[in-house]
Coordinates of C-alpha atoms in Angstrom, one line a residue:
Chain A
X1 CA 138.3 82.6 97.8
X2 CA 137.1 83.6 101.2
X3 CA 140.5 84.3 102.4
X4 CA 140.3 88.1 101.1
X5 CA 139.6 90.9 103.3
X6 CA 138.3 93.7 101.1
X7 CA 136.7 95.1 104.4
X8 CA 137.8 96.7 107.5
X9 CA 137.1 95.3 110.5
X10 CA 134.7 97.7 111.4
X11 CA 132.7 97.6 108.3
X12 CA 133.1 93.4 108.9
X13 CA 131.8 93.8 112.7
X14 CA 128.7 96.0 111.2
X15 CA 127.8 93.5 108.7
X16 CA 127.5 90.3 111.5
X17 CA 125.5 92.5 113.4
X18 CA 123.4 93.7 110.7
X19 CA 122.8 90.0 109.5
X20 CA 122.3 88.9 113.1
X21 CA 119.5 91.0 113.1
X22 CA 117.9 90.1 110.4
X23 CA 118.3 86.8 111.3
X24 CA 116.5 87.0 114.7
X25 CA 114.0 89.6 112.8
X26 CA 113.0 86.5 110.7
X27 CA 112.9 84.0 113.5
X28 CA 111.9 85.7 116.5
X29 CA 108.5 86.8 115.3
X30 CA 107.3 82.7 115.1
X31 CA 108.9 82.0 118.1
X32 CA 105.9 84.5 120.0
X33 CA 103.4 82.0 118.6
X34 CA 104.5 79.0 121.0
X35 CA 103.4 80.3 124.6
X36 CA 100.2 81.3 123.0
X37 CA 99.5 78.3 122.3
X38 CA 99.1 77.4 125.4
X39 CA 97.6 80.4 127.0
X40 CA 94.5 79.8 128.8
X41 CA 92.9 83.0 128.0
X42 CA 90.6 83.1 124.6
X43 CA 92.9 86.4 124.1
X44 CA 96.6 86.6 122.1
X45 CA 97.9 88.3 125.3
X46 CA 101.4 87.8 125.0
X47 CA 102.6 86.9 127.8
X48 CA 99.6 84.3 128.8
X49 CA 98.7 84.8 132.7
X50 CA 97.3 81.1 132.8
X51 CA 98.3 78.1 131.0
X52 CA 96.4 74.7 129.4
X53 CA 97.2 71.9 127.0
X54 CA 94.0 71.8 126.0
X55 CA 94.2 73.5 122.9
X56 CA 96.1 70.7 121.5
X57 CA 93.6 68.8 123.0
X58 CA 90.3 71.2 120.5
X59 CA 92.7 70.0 117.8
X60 CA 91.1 66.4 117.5
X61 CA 87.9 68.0 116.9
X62 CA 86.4 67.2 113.5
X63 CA 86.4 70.4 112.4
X64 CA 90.6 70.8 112.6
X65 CA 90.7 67.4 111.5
X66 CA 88.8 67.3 108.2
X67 CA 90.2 71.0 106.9
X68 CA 93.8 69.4 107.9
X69 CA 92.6 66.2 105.5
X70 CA 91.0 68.5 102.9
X71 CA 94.4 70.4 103.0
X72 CA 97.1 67.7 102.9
X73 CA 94.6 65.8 100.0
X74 CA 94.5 68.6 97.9
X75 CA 98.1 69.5 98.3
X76 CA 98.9 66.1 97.9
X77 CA 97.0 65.8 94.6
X78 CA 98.6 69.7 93.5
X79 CA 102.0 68.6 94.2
X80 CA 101.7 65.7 91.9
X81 CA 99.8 67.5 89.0
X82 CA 102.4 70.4 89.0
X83 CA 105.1 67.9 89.0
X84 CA 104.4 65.9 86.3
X85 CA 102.6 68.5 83.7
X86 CA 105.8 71.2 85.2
X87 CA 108.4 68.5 84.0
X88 CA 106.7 68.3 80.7
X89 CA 106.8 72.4 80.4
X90 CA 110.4 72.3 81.3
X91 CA 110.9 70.0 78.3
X92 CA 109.2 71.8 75.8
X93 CA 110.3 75.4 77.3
X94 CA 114.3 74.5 76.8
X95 CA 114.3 71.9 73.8
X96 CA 111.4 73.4 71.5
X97 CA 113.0 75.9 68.9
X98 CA 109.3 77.1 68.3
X99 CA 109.4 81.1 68.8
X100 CA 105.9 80.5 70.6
X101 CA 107.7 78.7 73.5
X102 CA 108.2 82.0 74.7
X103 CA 104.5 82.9 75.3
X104 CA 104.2 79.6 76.5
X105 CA 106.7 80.7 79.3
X106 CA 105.5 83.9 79.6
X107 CA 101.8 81.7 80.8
X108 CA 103.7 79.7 82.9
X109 CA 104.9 82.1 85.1
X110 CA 102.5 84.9 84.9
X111 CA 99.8 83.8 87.7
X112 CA 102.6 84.2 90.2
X113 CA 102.7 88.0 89.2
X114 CA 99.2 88.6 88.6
X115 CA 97.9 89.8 91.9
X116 CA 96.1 86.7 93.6
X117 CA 92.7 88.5 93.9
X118 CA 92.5 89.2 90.2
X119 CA 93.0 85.8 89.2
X120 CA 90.6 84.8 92.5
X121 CA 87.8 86.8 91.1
X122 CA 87.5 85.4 87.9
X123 CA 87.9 81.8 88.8
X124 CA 85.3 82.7 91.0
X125 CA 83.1 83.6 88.1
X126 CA 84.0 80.6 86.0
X127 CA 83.7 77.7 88.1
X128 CA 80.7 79.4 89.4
X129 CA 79.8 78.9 86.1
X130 CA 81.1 75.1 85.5
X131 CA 79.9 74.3 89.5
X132 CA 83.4 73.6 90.6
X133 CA 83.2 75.8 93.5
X134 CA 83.7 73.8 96.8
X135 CA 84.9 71.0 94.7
X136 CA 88.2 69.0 95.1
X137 CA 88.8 69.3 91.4
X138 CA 88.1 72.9 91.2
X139 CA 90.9 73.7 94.5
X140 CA 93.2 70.9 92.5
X141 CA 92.8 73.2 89.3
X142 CA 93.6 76.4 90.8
X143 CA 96.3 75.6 93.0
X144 CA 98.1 73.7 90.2
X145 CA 97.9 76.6 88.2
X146 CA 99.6 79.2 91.2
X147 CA 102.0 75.8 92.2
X148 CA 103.4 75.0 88.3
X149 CA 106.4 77.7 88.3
X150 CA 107.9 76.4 91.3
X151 CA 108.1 72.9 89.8
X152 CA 108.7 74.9 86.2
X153 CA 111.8 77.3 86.8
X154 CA 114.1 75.0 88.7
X155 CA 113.4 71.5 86.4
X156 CA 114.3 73.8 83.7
X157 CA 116.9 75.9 84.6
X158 CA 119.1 71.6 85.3
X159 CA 117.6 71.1 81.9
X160 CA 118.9 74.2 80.1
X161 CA 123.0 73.2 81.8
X162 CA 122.4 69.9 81.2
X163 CA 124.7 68.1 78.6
X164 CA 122.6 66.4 75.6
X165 CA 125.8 64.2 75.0
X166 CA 124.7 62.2 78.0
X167 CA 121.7 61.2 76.6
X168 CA 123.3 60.9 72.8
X169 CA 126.1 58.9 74.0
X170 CA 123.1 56.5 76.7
X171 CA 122.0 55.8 73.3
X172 CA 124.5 55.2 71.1
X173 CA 125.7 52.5 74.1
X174 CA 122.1 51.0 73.0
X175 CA 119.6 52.3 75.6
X176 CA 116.2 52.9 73.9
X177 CA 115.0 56.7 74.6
X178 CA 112.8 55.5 77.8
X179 CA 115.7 53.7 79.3
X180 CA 118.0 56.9 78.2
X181 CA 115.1 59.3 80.0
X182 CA 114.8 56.9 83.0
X183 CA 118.6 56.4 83.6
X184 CA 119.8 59.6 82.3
X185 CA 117.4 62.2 81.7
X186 CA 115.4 62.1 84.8
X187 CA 118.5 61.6 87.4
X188 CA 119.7 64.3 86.3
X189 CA 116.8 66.7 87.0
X190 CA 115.0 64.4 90.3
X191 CA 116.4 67.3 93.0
X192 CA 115.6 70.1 90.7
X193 CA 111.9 68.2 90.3
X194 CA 112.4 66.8 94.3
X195 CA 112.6 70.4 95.7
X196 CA 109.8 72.0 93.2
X197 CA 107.5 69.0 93.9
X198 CA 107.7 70.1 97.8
X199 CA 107.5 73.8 97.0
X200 CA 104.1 73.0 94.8
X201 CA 102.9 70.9 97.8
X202 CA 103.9 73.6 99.9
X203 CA 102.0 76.7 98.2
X204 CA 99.0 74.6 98.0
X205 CA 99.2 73.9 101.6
X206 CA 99.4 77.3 102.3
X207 CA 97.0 79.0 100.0
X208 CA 94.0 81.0 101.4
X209 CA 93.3 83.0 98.7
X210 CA 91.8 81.2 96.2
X211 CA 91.0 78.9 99.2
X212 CA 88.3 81.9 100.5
X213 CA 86.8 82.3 97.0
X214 CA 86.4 78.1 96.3
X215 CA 85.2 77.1 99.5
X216 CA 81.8 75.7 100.5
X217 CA 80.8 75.2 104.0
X218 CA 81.4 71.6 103.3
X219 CA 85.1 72.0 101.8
X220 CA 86.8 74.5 104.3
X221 CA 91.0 73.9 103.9
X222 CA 93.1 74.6 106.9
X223 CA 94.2 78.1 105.6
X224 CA 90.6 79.1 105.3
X225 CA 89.5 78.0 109.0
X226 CA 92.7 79.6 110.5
X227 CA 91.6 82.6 108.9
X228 CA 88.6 82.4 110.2
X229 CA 89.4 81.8 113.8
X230 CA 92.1 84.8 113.7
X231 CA 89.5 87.5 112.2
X232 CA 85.9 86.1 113.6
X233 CA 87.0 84.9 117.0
X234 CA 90.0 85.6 119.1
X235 CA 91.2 81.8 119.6
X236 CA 94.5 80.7 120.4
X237 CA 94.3 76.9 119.0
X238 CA 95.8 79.0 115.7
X239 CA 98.6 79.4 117.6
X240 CA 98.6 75.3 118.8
X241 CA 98.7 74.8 114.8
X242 CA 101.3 77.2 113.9
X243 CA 103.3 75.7 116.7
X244 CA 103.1 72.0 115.3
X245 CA 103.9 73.4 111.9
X246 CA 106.9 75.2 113.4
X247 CA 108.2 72.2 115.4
X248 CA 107.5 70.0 111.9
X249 CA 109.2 72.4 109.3
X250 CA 112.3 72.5 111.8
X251 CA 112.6 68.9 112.2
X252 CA 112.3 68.2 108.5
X253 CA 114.9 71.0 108.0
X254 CA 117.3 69.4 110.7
X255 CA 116.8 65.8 108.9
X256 CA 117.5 67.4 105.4
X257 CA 120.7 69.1 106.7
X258 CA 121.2 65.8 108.9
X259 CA 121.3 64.0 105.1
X260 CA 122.8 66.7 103.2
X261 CA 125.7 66.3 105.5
X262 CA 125.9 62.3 105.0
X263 CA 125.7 62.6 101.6
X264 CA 129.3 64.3 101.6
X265 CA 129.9 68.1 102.0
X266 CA 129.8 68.9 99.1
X267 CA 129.2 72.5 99.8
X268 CA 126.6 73.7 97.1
X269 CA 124.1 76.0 97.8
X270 CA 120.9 76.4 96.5
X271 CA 120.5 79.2 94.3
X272 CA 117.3 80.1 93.4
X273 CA 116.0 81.8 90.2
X274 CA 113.4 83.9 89.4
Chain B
X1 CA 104.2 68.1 75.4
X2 CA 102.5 71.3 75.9
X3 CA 99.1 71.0 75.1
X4 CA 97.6 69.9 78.7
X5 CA 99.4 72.9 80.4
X6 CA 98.1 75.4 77.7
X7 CA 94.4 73.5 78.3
X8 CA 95.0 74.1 82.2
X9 CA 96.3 77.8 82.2
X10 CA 93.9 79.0 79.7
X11 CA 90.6 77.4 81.9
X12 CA 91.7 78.3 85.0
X13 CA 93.8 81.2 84.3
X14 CA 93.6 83.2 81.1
X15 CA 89.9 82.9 80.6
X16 CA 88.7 83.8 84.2
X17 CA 90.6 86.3 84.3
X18 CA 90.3 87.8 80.7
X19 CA 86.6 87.7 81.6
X20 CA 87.5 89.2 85.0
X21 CA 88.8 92.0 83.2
X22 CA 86.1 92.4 80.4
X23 CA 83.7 93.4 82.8
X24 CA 84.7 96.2 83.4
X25 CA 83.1 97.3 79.7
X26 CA 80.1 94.8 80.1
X27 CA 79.2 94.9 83.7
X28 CA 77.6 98.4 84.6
X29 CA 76.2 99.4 88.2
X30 CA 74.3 102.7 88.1
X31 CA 75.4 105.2 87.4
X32 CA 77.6 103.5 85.7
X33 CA 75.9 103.1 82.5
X34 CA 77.9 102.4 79.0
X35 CA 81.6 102.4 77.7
X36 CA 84.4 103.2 79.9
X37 CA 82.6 104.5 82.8
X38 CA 83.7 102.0 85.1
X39 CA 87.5 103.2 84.3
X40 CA 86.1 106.9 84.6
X41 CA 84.7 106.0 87.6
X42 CA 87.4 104.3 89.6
X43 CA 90.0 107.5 88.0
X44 CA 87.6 110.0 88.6
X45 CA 86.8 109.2 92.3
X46 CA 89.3 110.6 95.0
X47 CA 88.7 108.0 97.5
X48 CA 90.2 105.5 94.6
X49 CA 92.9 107.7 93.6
X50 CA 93.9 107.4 97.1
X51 CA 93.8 104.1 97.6
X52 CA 95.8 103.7 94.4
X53 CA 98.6 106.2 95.7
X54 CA 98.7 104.2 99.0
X55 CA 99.1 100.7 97.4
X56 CA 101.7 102.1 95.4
X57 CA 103.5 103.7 97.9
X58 CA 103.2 100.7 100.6
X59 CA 104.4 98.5 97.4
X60 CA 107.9 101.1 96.9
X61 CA 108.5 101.1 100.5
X62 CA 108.4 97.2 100.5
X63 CA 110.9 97.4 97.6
X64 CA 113.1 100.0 99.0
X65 CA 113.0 99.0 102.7
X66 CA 113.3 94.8 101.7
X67 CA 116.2 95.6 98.9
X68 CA 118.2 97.5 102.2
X69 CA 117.6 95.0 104.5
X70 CA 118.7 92.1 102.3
X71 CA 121.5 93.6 100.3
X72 CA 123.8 92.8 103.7
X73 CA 122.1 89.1 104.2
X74 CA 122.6 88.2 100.9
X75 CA 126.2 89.9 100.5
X76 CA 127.0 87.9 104.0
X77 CA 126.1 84.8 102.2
X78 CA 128.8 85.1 99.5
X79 CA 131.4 85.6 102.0
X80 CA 130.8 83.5 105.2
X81 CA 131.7 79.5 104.8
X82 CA 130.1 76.6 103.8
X83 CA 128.6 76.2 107.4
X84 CA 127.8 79.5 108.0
X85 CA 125.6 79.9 104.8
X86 CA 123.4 76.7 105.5
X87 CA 122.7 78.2 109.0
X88 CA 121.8 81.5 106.7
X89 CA 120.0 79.2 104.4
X90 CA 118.1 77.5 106.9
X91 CA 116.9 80.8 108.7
X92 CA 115.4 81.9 105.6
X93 CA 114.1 78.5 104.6
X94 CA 112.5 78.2 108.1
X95 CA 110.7 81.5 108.2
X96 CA 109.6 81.2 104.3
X97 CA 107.8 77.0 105.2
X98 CA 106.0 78.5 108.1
X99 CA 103.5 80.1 105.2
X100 CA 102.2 83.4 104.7
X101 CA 99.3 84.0 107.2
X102 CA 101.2 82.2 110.4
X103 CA 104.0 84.5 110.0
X104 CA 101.2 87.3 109.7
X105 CA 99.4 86.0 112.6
X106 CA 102.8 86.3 114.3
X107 CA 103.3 90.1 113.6
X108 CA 99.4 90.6 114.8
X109 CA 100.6 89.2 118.3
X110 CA 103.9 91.1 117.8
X111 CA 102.4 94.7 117.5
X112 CA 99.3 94.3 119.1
X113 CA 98.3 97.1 121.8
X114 CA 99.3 94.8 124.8
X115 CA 101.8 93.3 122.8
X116 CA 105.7 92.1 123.2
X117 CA 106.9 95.5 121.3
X118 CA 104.4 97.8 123.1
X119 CA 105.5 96.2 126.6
X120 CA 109.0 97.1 125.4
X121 CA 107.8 100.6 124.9
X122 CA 106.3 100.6 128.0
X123 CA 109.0 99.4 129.7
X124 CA 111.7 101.7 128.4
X125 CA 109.3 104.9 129.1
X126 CA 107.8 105.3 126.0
X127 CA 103.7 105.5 125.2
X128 CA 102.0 102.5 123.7
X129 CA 101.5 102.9 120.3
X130 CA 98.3 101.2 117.8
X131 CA 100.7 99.4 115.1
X132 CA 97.6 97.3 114.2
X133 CA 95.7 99.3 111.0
X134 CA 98.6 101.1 110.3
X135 CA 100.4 101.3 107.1
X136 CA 103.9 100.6 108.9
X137 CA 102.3 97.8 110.2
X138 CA 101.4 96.3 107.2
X139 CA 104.4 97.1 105.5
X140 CA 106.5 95.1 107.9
X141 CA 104.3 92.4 107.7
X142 CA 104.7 92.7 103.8
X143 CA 108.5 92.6 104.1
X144 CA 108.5 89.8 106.4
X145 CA 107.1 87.7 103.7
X146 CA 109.0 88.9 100.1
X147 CA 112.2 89.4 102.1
X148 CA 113.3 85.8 100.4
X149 CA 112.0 86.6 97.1
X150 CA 114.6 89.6 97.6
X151 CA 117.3 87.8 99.1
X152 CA 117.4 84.8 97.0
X153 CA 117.9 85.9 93.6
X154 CA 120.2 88.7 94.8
X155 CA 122.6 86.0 95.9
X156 CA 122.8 84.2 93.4
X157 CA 123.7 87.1 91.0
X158 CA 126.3 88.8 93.8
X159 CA 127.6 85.0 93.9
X160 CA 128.0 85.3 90.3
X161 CA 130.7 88.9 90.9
X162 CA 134.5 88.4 90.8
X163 CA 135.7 89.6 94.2
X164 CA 139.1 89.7 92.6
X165 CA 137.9 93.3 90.7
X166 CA 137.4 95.0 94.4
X167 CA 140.7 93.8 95.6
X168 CA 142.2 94.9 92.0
X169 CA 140.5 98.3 92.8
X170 CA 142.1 98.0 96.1
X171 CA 145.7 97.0 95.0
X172 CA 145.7 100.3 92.8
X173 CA 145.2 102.5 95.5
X174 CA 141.7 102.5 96.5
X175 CA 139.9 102.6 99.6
X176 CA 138.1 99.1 100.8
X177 CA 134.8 102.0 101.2
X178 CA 135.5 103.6 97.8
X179 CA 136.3 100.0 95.9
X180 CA 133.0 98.7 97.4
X181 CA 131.1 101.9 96.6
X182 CA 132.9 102.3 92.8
X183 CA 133.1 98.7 91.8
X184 CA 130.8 96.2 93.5
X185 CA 128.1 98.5 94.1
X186 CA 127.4 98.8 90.6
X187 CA 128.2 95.0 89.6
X188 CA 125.3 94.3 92.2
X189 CA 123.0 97.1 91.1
X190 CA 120.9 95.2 88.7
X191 CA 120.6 92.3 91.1
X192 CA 119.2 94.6 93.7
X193 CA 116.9 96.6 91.3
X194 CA 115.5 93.4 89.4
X195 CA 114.8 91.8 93.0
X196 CA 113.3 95.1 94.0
X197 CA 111.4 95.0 91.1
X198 CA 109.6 91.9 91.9
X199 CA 109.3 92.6 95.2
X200 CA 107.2 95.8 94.1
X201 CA 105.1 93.3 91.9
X202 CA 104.2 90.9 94.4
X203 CA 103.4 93.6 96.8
X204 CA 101.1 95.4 94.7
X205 CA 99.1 92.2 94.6
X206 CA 99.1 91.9 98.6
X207 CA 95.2 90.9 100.1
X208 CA 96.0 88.7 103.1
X209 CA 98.1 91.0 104.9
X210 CA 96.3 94.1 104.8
X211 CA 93.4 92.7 105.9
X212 CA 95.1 91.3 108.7
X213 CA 97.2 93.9 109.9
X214 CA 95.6 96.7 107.9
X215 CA 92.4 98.2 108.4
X216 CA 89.3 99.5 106.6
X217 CA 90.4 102.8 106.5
X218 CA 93.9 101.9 105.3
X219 CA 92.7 99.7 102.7
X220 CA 94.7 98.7 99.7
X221 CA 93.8 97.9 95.7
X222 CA 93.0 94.2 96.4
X223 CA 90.6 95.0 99.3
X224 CA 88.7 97.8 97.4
X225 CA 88.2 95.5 94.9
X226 CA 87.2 92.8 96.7
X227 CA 84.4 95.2 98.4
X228 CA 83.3 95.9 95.2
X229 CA 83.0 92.8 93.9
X230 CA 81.3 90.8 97.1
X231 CA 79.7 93.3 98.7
X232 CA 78.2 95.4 95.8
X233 CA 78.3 92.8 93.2
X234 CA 79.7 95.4 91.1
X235 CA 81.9 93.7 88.7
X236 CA 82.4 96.1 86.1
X237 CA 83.8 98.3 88.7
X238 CA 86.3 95.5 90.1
X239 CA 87.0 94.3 86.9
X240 CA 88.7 98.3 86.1
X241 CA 90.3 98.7 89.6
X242 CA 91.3 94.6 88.2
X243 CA 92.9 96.4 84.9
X244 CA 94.6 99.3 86.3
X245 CA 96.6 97.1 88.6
X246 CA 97.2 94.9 86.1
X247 CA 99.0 97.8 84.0
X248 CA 101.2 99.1 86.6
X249 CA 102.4 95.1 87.6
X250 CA 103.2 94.5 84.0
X251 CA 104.8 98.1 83.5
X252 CA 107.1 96.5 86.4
X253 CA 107.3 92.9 85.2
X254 CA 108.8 94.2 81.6
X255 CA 111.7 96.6 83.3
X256 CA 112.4 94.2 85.6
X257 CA 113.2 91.7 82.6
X258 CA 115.0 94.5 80.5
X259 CA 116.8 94.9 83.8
X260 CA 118.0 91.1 83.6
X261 CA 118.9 91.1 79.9
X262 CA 120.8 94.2 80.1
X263 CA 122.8 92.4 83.1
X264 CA 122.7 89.2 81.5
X265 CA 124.1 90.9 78.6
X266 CA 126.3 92.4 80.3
X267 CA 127.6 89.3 82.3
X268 CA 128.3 87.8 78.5
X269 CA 130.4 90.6 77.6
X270 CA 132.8 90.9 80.6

């Protein structure tokens, strides 16, 4: 399949360097962070004239240190909410012959197309209301809510290919229908569910949002207090956090590829849906 | 199965924000008094009406601009090997986990006055230039962050196109330019619009990046709104800017999905 060469080599040499440069357009931009995290300037002069390592150093301060808790704890909790009432969507999306499913899906999906501040706003007013602002359960809540159709439209897109004669011939071999989901059933979606679980984790982590409506000056998640010391102050430990994100996120991403590439080449790239 | 999810969404999601949106006939700031004033209001006033043309039109340029600058990534994908499309893969992945507001804070050191690009400026002979509050600005801080809402659905559906039809085209005579242009083109073309489409959706909803690389004065929908509704306390009037922006998404949301099935349908038939 890739031995066809519908384009000249001109047109060829244009797309690798148009695709180059997109690349680099998505990567350089991050890569600026890294000196300023070291600059020893309370400016985002680019580049710094002095250098410190004490901005990682501010990092152990509580303040970093409990929104990083509040953050992982809540994303934590999201990621395991979204996966387990997402699977249970996924089910009833692609195996209920109800014509209503489809409003169900409809729900599903539709806070990731509503604007954010629309649905911001009138969480606000409700939980206002029910005194879940500043409250674990009330970020737990919303960010499950924004974090479901990640876990929802890859579990059910495996569910809709998969083969129901797996699970009708796991039982007629005389598995009982937990055994059949355990053995059958749920191998056959865990990297579909894997990969949304992360994504839910992921959105929660990185959700300011909401975050800036539900916040109390005793519940402050990372996202918020980044915010805040990019727009109140000018102060370049935001740049010492993005860099340890980076440096994590790549070093996940080069394990992943490191076991990808174990687990045989067995070249099939993710597709996303939406 | 379904009942805790449809507990969930309609708590936290269809009842604040169906009361969100009822406001705007309950919740009256003077002179705002009765009815549908707050709609008359926010369409009556110029200010608004300019702020709605310029959310709209940073949205477009987001689709437009991001569809352009992805059709080639996402076209490369289909065609380059294994190895080459995880590096691919991996770029976008990489920029996507780094999360919205680091990769904005990365454009506000990017394009700021005594930034890397204005050095560059500088440097070639060219006057510094205030990015920062600009439209431009914001718009390629936008595109920065939906360019893998763009890219990723678009390859899976130009994965899904049988190369063999261009070379066909090819093998009876046509040019590699005009088989491109006359047969893959408009194989891809509801790919592109329907990831266009969504891109236009999300953008419309943008609050983050505005305010960050934005300004006041170049304020979008979400911001208004939000000035109205924490600053004034005026609800009602939030809650119509709320509805109008609601509209136009959906408008979008329901040809993007007519979009699909007609592709979808299309996919059957062929």
């Amino acid at each position: 399949m890739d031995e066809e060469k519908p384009t000249s080599l001109f047109a060829r040499r244009l797309l690798v360097v148009t695709v180059t440069l997109t690349a680099l357009w998505l990567i350089l931009p991050l890569l600026v962070i890294v000196p300023i995290s070291f600059s020893g300037e309370n400016s985002f002069a680019f580049p710094p004239r002095t250098w410190t390592l004490q901005r990682y150093v501010d990092l152990a301060q509580p303040m970093w240190i409990g929104a990083l808790i509040n953050s992982l704890v809540i994303a934590s909790l999201v990621a395991v909410g979204a996966s387990f009432l997402g699977t249970l969507t996924s089910f009833a999306i692609t195996r209920s012959t109800s014509r209503l499913i489809v409003i169900v899906r409809a729900l599903v999906l539709a806070p990731q197309v509503v604007p954010i501040i629309i649905v911001g706003l009138g969480i606000y007013l409700v939980f206002l209301r029910l005194d879940l602002n500043g409250s674990y359960v009330g970020f737990v809540l919303a960010h499950t809510v924004l974090a479901l159709p990640f876990v929802v439209i890859p579990v059910a897109a495996t569910l809709q290919t998969f083969d129901r004669d797996l699970e009708r011939a796991s039982a007629s071999l005389g598995a009982g229908p937990i055994a059949t989901f355990i053995q059958v059933t749920f191998t056959i979606i865990r990297p579909a569910l894997l990969s949304g679980t992360f994504l839910a984790f992921l959105s929660s982590f990185d959700e300011l949002v909401l975050a800036l409506f539900l916040q109390s000056p005793s519940l402050v998640t990372l996202p918020v207090l980044l915010y805040r010391r990019m727009t109140d102050t000018i102060d370049p430990t935001v740049a010492a956090v993005a860099t340890i994100q980076l440096l994590f996120v790549t070093t996940c991403m080069i394990i992943a590829l490191f076991l990808q590439r174990r687990k045989d080449s067995n070249d099939q790239a993710p597709a996303a849906e939406t | 199965m379904v009942v805790p999810v449809l507990i969930l969404l309609g708590v936290v999601f269809v009842y604040p924000t169906s009361i969100f949106l009822l406001r705007a006939f309950t919740h009256f700031n003077p002179p705002q008094v009765a009815g549908l004033d707050n709609l008359v209001w926010f369409l009556g006033d110029e200010t608004n009406r300019i702020i709605l043309v310029r959310t709209f039109t940073v949205a477009s340029m987001c689709a437009v601009l991001t569809a352009i600058v992805a059709f080639p990534y996402a076209y490369c994908m289909t065609v380059i090997g294994p190895r080459g499309r995880t590096i691919m893969l991996g770029v976008l992945l990489l920029s996507m986990f780094l999360g919205i507001l680091l990769r904005n804070f990365a454009w506000v050191i990017l394009l700021q006055y005594q930034g890397p690009l204005n050095d560059i400026l500088d440097a070639i002979g060219l006057d510094r230039i205030r990015f920062l509050g600009t439209a431009p600005a914001v718009v390629m801080g936008m595109m920065h962050i939906l360019f893998p809402f763009m890219v990723l659905p678009l390859y899976s559906v130009l994965n899904g196109i049988d190369r063999r039809l261009v070379l066909a085209a090819q093998s009876m005579g046509a040019t590699p330019m005009r088989a491109f242009r006359q047969v893959y083109l408009p194989l891809a073309m509801p790919g592109i619009i329907a990831g266009a489409l969504l891109v236009f959706v999300l953008a419309l909803g943008f609050f983050i990046t505005p305010a960050l690389l934005g300004s006041p004065r170049q304020a979008l929908m979400s911001q208004l709104m939000f000035l109205q509704f924490d600053l004034q306390a005026a609800f009602g009037r939030a809650g119509a800017m709320a509805i109008v922006l609601l509209i136009i998404a959906m408008v979008f949301v329901i040809l993007s999905n007519i979009v699909q099935r007609r592709s979808r349908a299309y996919g059957d038939a062929s």
